[in-house]
PDB file of C-alpha atoms in Angstrom:
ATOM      1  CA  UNK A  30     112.301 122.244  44.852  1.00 48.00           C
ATOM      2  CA  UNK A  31     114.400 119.290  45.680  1.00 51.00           C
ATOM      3  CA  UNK A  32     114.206 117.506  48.878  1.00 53.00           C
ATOM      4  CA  UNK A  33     116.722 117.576  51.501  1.00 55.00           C
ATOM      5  CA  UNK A  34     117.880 113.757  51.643  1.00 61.00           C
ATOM      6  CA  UNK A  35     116.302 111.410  54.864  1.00 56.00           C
ATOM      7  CA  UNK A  36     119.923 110.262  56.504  1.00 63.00           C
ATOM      8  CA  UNK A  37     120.440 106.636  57.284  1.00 65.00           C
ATOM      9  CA  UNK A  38     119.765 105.746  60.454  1.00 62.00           C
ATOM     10  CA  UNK A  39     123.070 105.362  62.549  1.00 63.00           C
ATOM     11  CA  UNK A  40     123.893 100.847  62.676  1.00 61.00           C
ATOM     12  CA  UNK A  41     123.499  99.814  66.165  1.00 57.00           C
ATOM     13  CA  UNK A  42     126.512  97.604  67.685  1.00 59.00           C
ATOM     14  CA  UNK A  43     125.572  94.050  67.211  1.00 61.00           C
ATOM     15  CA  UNK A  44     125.728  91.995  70.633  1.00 59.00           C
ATOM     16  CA  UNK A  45     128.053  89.719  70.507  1.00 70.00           C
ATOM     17  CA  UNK A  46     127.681  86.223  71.187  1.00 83.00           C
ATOM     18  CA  UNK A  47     128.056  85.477  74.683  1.00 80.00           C
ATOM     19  CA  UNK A  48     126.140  89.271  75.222  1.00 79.00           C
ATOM     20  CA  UNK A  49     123.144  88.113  73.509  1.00 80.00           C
ATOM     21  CA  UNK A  50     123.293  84.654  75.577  1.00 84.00           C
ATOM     22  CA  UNK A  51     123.463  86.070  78.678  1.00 85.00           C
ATOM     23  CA  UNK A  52     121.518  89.008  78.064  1.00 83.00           C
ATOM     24  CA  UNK A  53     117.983  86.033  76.771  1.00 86.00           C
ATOM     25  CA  UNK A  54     119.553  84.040  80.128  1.00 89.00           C
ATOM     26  CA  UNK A  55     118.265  87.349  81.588  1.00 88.00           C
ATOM     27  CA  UNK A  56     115.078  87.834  80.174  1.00 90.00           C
ATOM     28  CA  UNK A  57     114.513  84.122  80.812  1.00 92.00           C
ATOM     29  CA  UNK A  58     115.199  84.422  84.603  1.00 91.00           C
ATOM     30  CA  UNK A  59     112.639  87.819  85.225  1.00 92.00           C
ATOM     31  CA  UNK A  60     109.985  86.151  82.706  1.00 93.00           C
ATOM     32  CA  UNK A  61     109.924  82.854  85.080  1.00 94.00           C
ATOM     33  CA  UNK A  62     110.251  85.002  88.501  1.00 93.00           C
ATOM     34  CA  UNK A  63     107.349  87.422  87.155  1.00 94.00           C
ATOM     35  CA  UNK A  64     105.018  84.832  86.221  1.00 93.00           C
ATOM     36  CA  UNK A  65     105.643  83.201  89.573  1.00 94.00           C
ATOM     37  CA  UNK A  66     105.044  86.302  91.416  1.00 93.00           C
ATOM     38  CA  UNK A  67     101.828  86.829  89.541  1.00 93.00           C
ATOM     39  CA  UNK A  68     100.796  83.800  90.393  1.00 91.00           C
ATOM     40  CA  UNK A  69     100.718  83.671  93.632  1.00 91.00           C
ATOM     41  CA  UNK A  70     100.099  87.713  94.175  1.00 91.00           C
ATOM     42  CA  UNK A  71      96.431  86.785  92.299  1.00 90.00           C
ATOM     43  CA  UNK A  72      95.905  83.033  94.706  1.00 88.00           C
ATOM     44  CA  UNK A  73      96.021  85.647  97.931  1.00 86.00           C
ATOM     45  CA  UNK A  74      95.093  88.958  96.619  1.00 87.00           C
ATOM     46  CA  UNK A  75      96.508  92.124  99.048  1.00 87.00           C
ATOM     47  CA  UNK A  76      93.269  93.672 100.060  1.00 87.00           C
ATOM     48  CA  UNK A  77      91.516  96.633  97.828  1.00 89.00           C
ATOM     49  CA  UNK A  78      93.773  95.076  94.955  1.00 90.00           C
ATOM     50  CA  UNK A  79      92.472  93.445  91.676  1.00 91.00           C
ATOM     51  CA  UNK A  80      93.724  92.587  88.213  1.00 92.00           C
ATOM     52  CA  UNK A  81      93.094  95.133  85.430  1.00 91.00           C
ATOM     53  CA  UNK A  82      90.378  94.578  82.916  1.00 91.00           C
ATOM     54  CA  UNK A  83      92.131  93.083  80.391  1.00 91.00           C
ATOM     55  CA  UNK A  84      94.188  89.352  80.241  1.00 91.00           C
ATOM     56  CA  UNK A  85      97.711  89.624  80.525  1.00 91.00           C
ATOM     57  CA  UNK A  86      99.565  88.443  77.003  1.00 92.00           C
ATOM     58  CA  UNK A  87     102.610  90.918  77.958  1.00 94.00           C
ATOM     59  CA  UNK A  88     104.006  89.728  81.370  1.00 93.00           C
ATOM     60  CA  UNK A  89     106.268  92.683  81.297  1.00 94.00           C
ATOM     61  CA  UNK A  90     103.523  95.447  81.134  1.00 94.00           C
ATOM     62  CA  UNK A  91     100.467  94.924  82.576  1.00 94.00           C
ATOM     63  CA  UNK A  92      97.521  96.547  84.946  1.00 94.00           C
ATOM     64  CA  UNK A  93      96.151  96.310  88.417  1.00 93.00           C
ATOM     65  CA  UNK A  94      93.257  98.247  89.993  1.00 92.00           C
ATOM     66  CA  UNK A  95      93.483  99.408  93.483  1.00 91.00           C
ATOM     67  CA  UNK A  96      89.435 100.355  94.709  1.00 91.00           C
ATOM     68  CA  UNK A  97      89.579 103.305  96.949  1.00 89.00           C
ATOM     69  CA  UNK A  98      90.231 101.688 100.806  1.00 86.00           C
ATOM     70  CA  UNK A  99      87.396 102.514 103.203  1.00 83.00           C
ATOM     71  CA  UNK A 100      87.551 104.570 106.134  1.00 80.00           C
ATOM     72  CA  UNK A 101      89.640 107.255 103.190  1.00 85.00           C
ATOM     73  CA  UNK A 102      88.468 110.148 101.137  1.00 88.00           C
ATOM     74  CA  UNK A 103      89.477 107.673  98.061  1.00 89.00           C
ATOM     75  CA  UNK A 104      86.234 105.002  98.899  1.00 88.00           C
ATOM     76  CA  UNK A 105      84.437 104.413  96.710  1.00 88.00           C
ATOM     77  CA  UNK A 106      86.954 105.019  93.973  1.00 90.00           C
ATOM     78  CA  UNK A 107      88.645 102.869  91.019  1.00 91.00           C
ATOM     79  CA  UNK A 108      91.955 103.631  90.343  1.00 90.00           C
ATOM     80  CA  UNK A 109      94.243 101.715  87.268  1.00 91.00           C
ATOM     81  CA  UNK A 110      97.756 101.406  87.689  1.00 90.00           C
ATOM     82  CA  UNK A 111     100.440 100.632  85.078  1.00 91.00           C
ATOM     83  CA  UNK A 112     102.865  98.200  85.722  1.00 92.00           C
ATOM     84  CA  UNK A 113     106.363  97.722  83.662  1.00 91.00           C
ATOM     85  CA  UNK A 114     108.879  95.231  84.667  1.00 92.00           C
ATOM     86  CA  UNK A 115     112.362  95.814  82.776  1.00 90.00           C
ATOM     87  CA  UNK A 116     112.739  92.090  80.292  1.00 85.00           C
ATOM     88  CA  UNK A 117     116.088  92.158  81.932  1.00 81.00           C
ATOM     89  CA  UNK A 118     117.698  92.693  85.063  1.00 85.00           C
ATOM     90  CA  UNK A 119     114.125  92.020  86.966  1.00 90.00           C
ATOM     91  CA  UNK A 120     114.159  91.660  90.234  1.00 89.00           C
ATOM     92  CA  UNK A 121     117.784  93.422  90.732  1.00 88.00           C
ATOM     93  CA  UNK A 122     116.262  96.336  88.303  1.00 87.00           C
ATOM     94  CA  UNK A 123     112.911  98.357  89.525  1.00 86.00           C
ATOM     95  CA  UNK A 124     109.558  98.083  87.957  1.00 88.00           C
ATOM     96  CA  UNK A 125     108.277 101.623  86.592  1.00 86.00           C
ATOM     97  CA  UNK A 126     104.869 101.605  88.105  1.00 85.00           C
ATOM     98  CA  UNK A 127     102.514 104.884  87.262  1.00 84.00           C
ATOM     99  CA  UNK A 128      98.885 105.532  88.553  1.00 81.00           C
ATOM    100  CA  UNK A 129      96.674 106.421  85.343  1.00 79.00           C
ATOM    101  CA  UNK A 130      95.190 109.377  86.629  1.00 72.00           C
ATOM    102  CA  UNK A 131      95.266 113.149  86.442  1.00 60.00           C
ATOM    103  CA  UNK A 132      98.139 113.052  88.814  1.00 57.00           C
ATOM    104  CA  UNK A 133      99.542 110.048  87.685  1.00 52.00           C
ATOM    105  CA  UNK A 134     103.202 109.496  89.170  1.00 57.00           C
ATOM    106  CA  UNK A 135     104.509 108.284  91.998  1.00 60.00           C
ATOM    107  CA  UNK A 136     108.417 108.084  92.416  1.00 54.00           C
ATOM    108  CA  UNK A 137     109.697 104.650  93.250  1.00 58.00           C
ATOM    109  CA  UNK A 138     113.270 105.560  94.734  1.00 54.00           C
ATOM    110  CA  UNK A 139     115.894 103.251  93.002  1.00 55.00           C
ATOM    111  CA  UNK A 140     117.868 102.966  96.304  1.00 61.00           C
ATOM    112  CA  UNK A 141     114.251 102.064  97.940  1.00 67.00           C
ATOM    113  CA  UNK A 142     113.730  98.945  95.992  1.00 77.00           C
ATOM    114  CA  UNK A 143     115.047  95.570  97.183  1.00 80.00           C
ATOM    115  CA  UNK A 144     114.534  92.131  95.157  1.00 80.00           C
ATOM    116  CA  UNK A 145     113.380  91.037  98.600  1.00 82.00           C
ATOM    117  CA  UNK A 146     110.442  93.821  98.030  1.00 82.00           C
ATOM    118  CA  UNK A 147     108.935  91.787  95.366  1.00 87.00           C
ATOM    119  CA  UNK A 148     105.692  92.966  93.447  1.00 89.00           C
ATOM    120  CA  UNK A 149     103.189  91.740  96.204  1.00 89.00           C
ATOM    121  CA  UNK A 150     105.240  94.044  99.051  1.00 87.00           C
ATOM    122  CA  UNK A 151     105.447  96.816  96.289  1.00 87.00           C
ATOM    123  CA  UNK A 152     101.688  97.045  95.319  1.00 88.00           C
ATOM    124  CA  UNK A 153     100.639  96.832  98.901  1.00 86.00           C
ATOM    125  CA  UNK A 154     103.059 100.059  99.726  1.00 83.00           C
ATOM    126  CA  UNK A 155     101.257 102.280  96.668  1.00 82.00           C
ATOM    127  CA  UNK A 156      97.931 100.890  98.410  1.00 85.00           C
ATOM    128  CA  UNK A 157      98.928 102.399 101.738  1.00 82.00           C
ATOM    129  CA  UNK A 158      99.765 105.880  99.656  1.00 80.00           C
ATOM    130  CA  UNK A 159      96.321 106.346  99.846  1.00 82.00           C
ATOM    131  CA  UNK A 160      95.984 105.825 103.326  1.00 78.00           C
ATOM    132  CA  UNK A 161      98.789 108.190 104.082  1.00 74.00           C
ATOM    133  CA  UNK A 162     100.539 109.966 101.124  1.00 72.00           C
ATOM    134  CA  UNK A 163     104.363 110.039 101.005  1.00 65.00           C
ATOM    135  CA  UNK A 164     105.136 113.351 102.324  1.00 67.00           C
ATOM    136  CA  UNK A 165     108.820 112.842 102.105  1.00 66.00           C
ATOM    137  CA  UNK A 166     108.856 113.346  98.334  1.00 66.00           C
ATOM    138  CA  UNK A 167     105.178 114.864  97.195  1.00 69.00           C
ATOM    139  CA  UNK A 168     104.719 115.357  93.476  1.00 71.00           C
ATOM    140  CA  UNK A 169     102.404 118.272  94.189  1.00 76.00           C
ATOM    141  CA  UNK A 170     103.825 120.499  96.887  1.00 80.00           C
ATOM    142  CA  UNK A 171     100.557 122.096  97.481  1.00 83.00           C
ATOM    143  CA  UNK A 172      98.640 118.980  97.832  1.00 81.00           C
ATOM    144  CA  UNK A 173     101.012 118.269 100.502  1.00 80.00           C
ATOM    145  CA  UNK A 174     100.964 121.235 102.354  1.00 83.00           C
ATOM    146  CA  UNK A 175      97.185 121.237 102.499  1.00 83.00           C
ATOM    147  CA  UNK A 176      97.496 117.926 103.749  1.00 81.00           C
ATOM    148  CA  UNK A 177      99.621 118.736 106.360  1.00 79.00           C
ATOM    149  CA  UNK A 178      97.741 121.465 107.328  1.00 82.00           C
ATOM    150  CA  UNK A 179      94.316 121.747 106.223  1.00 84.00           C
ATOM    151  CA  UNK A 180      93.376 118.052 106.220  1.00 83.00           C
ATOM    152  CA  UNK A 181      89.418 118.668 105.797  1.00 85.00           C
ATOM    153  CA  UNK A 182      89.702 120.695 103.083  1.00 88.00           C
ATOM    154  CA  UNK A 183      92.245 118.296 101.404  1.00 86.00           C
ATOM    155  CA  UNK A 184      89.798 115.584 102.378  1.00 87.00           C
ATOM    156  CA  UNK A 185      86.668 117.212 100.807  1.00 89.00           C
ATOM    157  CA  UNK A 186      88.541 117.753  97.516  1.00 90.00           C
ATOM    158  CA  UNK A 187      90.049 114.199  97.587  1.00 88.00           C
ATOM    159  CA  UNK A 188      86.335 113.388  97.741  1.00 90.00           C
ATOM    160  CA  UNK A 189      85.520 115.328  95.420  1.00 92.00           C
ATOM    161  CA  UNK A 190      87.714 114.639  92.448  1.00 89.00           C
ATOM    162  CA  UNK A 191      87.323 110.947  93.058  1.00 89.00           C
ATOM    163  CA  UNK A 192      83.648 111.049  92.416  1.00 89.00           C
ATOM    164  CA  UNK A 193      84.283 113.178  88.947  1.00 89.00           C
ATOM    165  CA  UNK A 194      87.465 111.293  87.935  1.00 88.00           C
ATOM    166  CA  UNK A 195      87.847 108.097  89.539  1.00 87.00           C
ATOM    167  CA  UNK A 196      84.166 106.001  90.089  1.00 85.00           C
ATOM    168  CA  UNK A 197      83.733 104.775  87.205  1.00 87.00           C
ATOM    169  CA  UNK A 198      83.514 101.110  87.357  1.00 87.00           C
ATOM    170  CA  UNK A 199      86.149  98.580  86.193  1.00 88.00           C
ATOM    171  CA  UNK A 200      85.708  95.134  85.483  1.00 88.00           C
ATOM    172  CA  UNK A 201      88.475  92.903  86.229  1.00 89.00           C
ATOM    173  CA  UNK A 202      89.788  90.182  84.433  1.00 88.00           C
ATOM    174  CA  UNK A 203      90.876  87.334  86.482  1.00 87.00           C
ATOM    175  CA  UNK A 204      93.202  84.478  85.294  1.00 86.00           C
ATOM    176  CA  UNK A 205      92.950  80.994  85.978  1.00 83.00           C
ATOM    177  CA  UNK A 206      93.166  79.418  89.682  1.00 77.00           C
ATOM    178  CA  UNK A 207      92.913  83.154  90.817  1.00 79.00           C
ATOM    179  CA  UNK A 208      90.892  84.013  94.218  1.00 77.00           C
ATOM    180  CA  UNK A 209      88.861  86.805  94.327  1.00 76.00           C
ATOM    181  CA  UNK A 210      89.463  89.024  96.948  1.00 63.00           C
ATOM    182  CA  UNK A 211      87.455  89.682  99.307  1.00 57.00           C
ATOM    183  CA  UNK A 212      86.953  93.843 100.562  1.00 54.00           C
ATOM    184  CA  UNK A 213      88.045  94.550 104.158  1.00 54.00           C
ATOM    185  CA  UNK A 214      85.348  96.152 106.654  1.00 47.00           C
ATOM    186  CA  UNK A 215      85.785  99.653 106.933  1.00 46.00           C
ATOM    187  CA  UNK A 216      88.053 101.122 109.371  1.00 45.00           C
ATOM    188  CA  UNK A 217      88.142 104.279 110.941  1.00 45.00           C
ATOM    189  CA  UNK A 218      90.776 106.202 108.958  1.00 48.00           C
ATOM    190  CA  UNK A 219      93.197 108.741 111.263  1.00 47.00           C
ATOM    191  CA  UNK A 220      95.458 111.395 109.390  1.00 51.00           C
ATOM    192  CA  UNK A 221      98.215 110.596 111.914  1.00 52.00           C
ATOM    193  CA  UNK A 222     100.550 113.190 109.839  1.00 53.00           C
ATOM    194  CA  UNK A 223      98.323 115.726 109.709  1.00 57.00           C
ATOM    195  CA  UNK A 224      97.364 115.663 113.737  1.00 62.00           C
ATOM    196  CA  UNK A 225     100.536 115.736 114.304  1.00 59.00           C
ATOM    197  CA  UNK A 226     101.416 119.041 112.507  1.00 60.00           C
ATOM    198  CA  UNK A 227      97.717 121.052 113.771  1.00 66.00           C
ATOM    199  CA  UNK A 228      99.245 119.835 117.090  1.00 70.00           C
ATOM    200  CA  UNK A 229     102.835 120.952 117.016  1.00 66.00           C
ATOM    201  CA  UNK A 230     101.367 124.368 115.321  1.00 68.00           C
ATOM    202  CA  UNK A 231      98.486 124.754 118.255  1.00 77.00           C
ATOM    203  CA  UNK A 232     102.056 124.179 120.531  1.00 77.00           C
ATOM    204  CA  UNK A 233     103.884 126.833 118.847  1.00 73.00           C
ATOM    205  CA  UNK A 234     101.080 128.996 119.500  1.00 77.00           C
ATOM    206  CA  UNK A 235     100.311 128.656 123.281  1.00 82.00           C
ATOM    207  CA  UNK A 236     104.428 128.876 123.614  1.00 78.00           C
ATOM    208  CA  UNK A 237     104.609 131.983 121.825  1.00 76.00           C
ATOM    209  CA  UNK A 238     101.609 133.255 124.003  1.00 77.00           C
ATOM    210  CA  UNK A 239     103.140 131.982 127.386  1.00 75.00           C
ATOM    211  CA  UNK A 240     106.391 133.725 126.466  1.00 70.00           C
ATOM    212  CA  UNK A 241     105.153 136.937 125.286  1.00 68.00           C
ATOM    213  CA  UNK A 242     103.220 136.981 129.207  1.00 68.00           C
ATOM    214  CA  UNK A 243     105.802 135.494 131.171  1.00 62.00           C
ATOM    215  CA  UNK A 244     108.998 136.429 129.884  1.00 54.00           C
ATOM    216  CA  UNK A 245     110.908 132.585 130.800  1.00 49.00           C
ATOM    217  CA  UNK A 246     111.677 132.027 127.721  1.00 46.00           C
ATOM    218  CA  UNK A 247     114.142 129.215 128.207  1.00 47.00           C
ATOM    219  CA  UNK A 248     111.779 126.829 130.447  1.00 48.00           C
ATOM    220  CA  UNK A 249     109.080 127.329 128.759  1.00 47.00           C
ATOM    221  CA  UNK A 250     110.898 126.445 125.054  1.00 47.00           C
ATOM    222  CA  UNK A 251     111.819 123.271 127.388  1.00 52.00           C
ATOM    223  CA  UNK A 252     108.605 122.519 128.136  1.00 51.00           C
ATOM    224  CA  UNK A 253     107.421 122.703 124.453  1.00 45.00           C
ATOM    225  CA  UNK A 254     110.017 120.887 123.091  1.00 46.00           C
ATOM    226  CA  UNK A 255     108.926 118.188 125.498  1.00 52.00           C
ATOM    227  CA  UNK A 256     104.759 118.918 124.329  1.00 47.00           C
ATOM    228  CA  UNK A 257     105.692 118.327 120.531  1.00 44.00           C
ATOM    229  CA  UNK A 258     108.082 115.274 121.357  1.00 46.00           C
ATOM    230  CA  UNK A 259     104.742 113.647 123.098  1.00 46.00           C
ATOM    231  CA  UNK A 260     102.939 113.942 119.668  1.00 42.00           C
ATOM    232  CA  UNK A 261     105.604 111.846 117.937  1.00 40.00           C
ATOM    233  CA  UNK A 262     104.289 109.423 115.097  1.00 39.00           C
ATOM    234  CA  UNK A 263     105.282 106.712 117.342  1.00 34.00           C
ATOM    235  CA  UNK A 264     103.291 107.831 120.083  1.00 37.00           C
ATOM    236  CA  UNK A 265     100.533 108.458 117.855  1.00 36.00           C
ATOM    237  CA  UNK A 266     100.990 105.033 116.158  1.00 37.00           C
ATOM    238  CA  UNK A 267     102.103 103.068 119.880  1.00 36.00           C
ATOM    239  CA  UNK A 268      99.472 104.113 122.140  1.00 35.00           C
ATOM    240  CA  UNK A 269      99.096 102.233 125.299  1.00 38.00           C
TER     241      UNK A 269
END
């Protein structure tokens, strides 16, 4: 039985001249920003941030760790990233940066990234993630709600799947003239988020109670507006 012929493979529009000039121009420019942003991202390491295990021979695509900040249900805990840059466009264009783990991406919001951000400002922000996660846009809806709402059990599992996924050790690999960082003392960690939602719920409740007795139902929705406004993140975060 005769084979069905393989068809050629359709011939990609050649570049023209001044295209492919301006498009190595570009590669050019993000190669020399990126290595200077490495550079001096690895002289003053952010805190719980590290090289990957391996040397970088593809400044384009390489790996950080971030170790599990204290004071979180992440301590203890060694987590690789993956880092691409785009060979051109870089810093205008957004790196595609992925955790490698079971629940391994994060969005990076195109209209969030600024060439001002820079890859020190951008690692530091998916360090803070696991301080507080990004509610705004979860990837797992139920994760979020638990973490909202039922912040020790979220916290116990966090635990959890960090010991059976995530403690494994990684060596880094360090380049030249790099400074070892050195780990922050712990800090208490507070679930501002999550506080705030067990108290605007526990607010609801006593409203709903008051109104059911009392019947003012207008001055007493007044006076819980006024309750939940008082647990704003800023208060929370701005305490005198």
């Amino acid at each position: 039985m005769a084979t069905a012929p393989v068809p050629e493979p359709e011939p990609q529009p050649e570049l023209s001249t001044a295209a492919a000039r301006r498009q190595d121009e570009e590669r050019k420019t993000a190669l020399r920003i990126i290595r200077n942003e490495l550079r001096l991202l690895w002289r003053d390491p952010p805190p719980y941030l590290r090289p990957g295990p391996e040397p970088v021979t593809d400044p384009f695509h390489w790996e950080v760790v971030i170790d599990g900040p204290a004071g979180t249900p992440y301590a203890g805990g060694t987590f690789p990233v993956d880092i691409q840059l785009p060979a051109a466009g870089y810093p205008f264009v957004h790196p595609k940066v992925t955790f490698k783990t079971l629940e391994g991406n994060m969005v990076l919001d195109a209209e969030s990234w600024s060439c001002a951000t820079k890859l020190r400002g951008l690692l530091i922000g998916f360090v803070s993630v696991l301080y507080d996660p990004l509610l705004d846009y979860p990837i797992n809806y139920d994760i979020a709600e638990q973490y909202a709402y039922d912040y020790e059990r979220y916290e116990a599992e966090a635990r959890a799947w960090t010991r059976e996924f995530s403690s494994a050790p990684v060596v880094s690999h360090y380049p030249p003239n790099a400074v070892v960082g050195r780990t922050p003392p712990a800090v208490p960690h507070f679930p501002a988020t999550a506080a705030r939602r067990r108290a605007e719920a526990e607010a609801r409740r006593r409203a709903a109670a008051a109104a059911a007795s009392s019947g003012s139902g207008e001055s007493l929705w007044r006076r819980v507006i006024g309750y939940i406004q008082s647990w704003s993140p800023y208060r929370l975060l701005h305490t005198d």
